Amino acid sequence: MNPRENGVWQLAVVAACLLLTSLLPSVFADWFVESSGHISVSFLWTTLLSISLFQRWRPAHFITLLFSCVQLYLAYVVLSYNIPHGGKVLGFGLLVPLHLTVVLMLLFSKGINQYFKRGNSVAA
């Protein structure tokens, strides 16, 4: 497989993880907060990040890393409080591996790095 195509498939995994992390809190809100609470992650924001990654917009790489690191930190804070106090842990426990996948793939994937190093044309 062409390493460039490998980068596209790896970006597809990153985009799927991002979109899943934005859909889980809205579809399964009871996994995150009590029934009277509210939690959401902007689906529009994650969709725009995903599209801009495929368009090779260079700042999108950093913004996505920053977004996922902040989400990881927030999930860590919530889990570190909820585990000893008996709060909701399932939803945040699912978000951690998804965001960790995004961070690790964006940082260490050779295919994604080659995809971003190429020019802006898709047929290059």
Tab-separated table of C-alpha atoms in Angstrom:
chain	number	residue	atom	x	y	z
A	1	MET	CA	0.000	0.000	0.000
A	2	ASN	CA	1.212	3.474	-0.845
A	3	PRO	CA	2.351	5.294	2.341
A	4	ARG	CA	0.308	8.268	1.242
A	5	GLU	CA	-2.844	6.169	1.052
A	6	ASN	CA	-1.905	4.737	4.433
A	7	GLY	CA	-1.911	8.311	5.773
A	8	VAL	CA	-5.399	8.870	4.382
A	9	TRP	CA	-6.669	5.721	6.088
A	10	GLN	CA	-5.012	6.727	9.337
A	11	LEU	CA	-6.624	10.162	9.064
A	12	ALA	CA	-9.945	8.382	8.529
A	13	VAL	CA	-9.409	6.571	11.843
A	14	VAL	CA	-8.560	9.896	13.515
A	15	ALA	CA	-11.671	11.519	12.034
A	16	ALA	CA	-13.846	8.586	13.121
A	17	CYS	CA	-12.496	8.836	16.678
A	18	LEU	CA	-13.123	12.589	16.748
A	19	LEU	CA	-16.657	12.254	15.430
A	20	LEU	CA	-17.400	9.390	17.812
A	21	THR	CA	-16.212	11.462	20.774
A	22	SER	CA	-18.588	14.222	19.789
A	23	LEU	CA	-21.543	11.885	19.197
A	24	LEU	CA	-21.240	9.752	22.339
A	25	PRO	CA	-22.117	12.533	24.832
A	26	SER	CA	-25.122	13.649	22.810
A	27	VAL	CA	-26.535	10.177	22.126
A	28	PHE	CA	-25.666	8.521	25.435
A	29	ALA	CA	-25.801	11.463	27.845
A	30	ASP	CA	-26.700	9.151	30.751
A	31	TRP	CA	-23.205	7.640	30.521
A	32	PHE	CA	-21.697	11.039	31.307
A	33	VAL	CA	-24.063	12.962	33.582
A	34	GLU	CA	-27.208	12.394	35.606
A	35	SER	CA	-30.508	12.652	33.743
A	36	SER	CA	-30.936	16.274	34.819
A	37	GLY	CA	-27.448	17.264	33.575
A	38	HIS	CA	-26.193	18.355	30.197
A	39	ILE	CA	-22.967	17.561	28.358
A	40	SER	CA	-22.004	18.065	24.743
A	41	VAL	CA	-19.049	18.390	22.453
A	42	SER	CA	-19.639	20.415	19.319
A	43	PHE	CA	-20.234	18.087	16.400
A	44	LEU	CA	-19.667	21.019	14.032
A	45	TRP	CA	-16.265	21.747	15.613
A	46	THR	CA	-15.052	18.169	15.275
A	47	THR	CA	-16.416	17.882	11.735
A	48	LEU	CA	-14.568	21.039	10.695
A	49	LEU	CA	-11.387	19.741	12.314
A	50	SER	CA	-11.750	16.437	10.488
A	51	ILE	CA	-12.349	18.103	7.125
A	52	SER	CA	-9.437	20.487	7.615
A	53	LEU	CA	-7.150	17.539	8.405
A	54	PHE	CA	-8.063	15.926	5.086
A	55	GLN	CA	-7.515	19.266	3.332
A	56	ARG	CA	-3.980	19.383	4.806
A	57	TRP	CA	-4.584	22.672	6.577
A	58	ARG	CA	-1.383	22.727	8.615
A	59	PRO	CA	-2.797	24.441	11.759
A	60	ALA	CA	-5.507	21.754	11.952
A	61	HIS	CA	-2.868	19.225	12.992
A	62	PHE	CA	-1.870	21.341	16.007
A	63	ILE	CA	-5.440	22.411	16.841
A	64	THR	CA	-6.627	18.791	16.785
A	65	LEU	CA	-3.736	17.755	19.028
A	66	LEU	CA	-4.516	20.592	21.423
A	67	PHE	CA	-8.249	19.799	21.397
A	68	SER	CA	-7.655	16.109	22.091
A	69	CYS	CA	-5.110	16.820	24.837
A	70	VAL	CA	-7.543	19.170	26.563
A	71	GLN	CA	-10.292	16.557	26.275
A	72	LEU	CA	-7.947	13.919	27.706
A	73	TYR	CA	-7.099	16.186	30.623
A	74	LEU	CA	-10.765	16.930	31.317
A	75	ALA	CA	-11.629	13.235	31.187
A	76	TYR	CA	-8.756	12.513	33.589
A	77	VAL	CA	-9.994	15.168	36.028
A	78	VAL	CA	-13.571	13.894	35.899
A	79	LEU	CA	-12.506	10.256	36.247
A	80	SER	CA	-10.122	11.002	39.112
A	81	TYR	CA	-13.013	12.649	40.952
A	82	ASN	CA	-15.798	10.239	39.968
A	83	ILE	CA	-14.024	6.951	40.643
A	84	PRO	CA	-13.599	7.466	44.413
A	85	HIS	CA	-16.898	9.324	44.788
A	86	GLY	CA	-19.085	6.923	42.806
A	87	GLY	CA	-19.922	9.177	39.870
A	88	LYS	CA	-20.374	8.321	36.207
A	89	VAL	CA	-17.265	6.760	34.673
A	90	LEU	CA	-18.415	4.771	31.616
A	91	GLY	CA	-18.675	7.651	29.161
A	92	PHE	CA	-15.430	9.309	30.144
A	93	GLY	CA	-13.751	5.921	30.247
A	94	LEU	CA	-14.729	5.492	26.585
A	95	LEU	CA	-13.515	8.964	25.599
A	96	VAL	CA	-10.018	8.425	26.993
A	97	PRO	CA	-8.928	5.679	24.542
A	98	LEU	CA	-10.523	7.509	21.611
A	99	HIS	CA	-8.692	10.763	22.312
A	100	LEU	CA	-5.529	8.881	23.173
A	101	THR	CA	-5.726	7.201	19.761
A	102	VAL	CA	-6.095	10.599	18.090
A	103	VAL	CA	-3.128	12.071	19.944
A	104	LEU	CA	-0.833	9.103	19.371
A	105	MET	CA	-1.712	8.776	15.699
A	106	LEU	CA	-1.222	12.480	15.006
A	107	LEU	CA	2.086	12.538	16.860
A	108	PHE	CA	3.704	9.277	15.749
A	109	SER	CA	2.105	8.185	12.470
A	110	LYS	CA	4.561	8.282	9.571
A	111	GLY	CA	1.719	8.022	7.076
A	112	ILE	CA	-0.049	11.096	8.450
A	113	ASN	CA	3.206	13.057	8.599
A	114	GLN	CA	3.954	12.172	4.961
A	115	TYR	CA	0.417	13.140	4.020
A	116	PHE	CA	0.932	16.592	5.536
A	117	LYS	CA	4.408	17.030	4.001
A	118	ARG	CA	3.096	16.558	0.482
A	119	GLY	CA	1.706	19.445	-1.515
A	120	ASN	CA	-1.904	20.508	-1.501
A	121	SER	CA	-2.818	18.566	-4.607
A	122	VAL	CA	-4.452	15.196	-4.094
A	123	ALA	CA	-2.943	13.644	-7.249
A	124	ALA	CA	0.699	14.440	-6.339
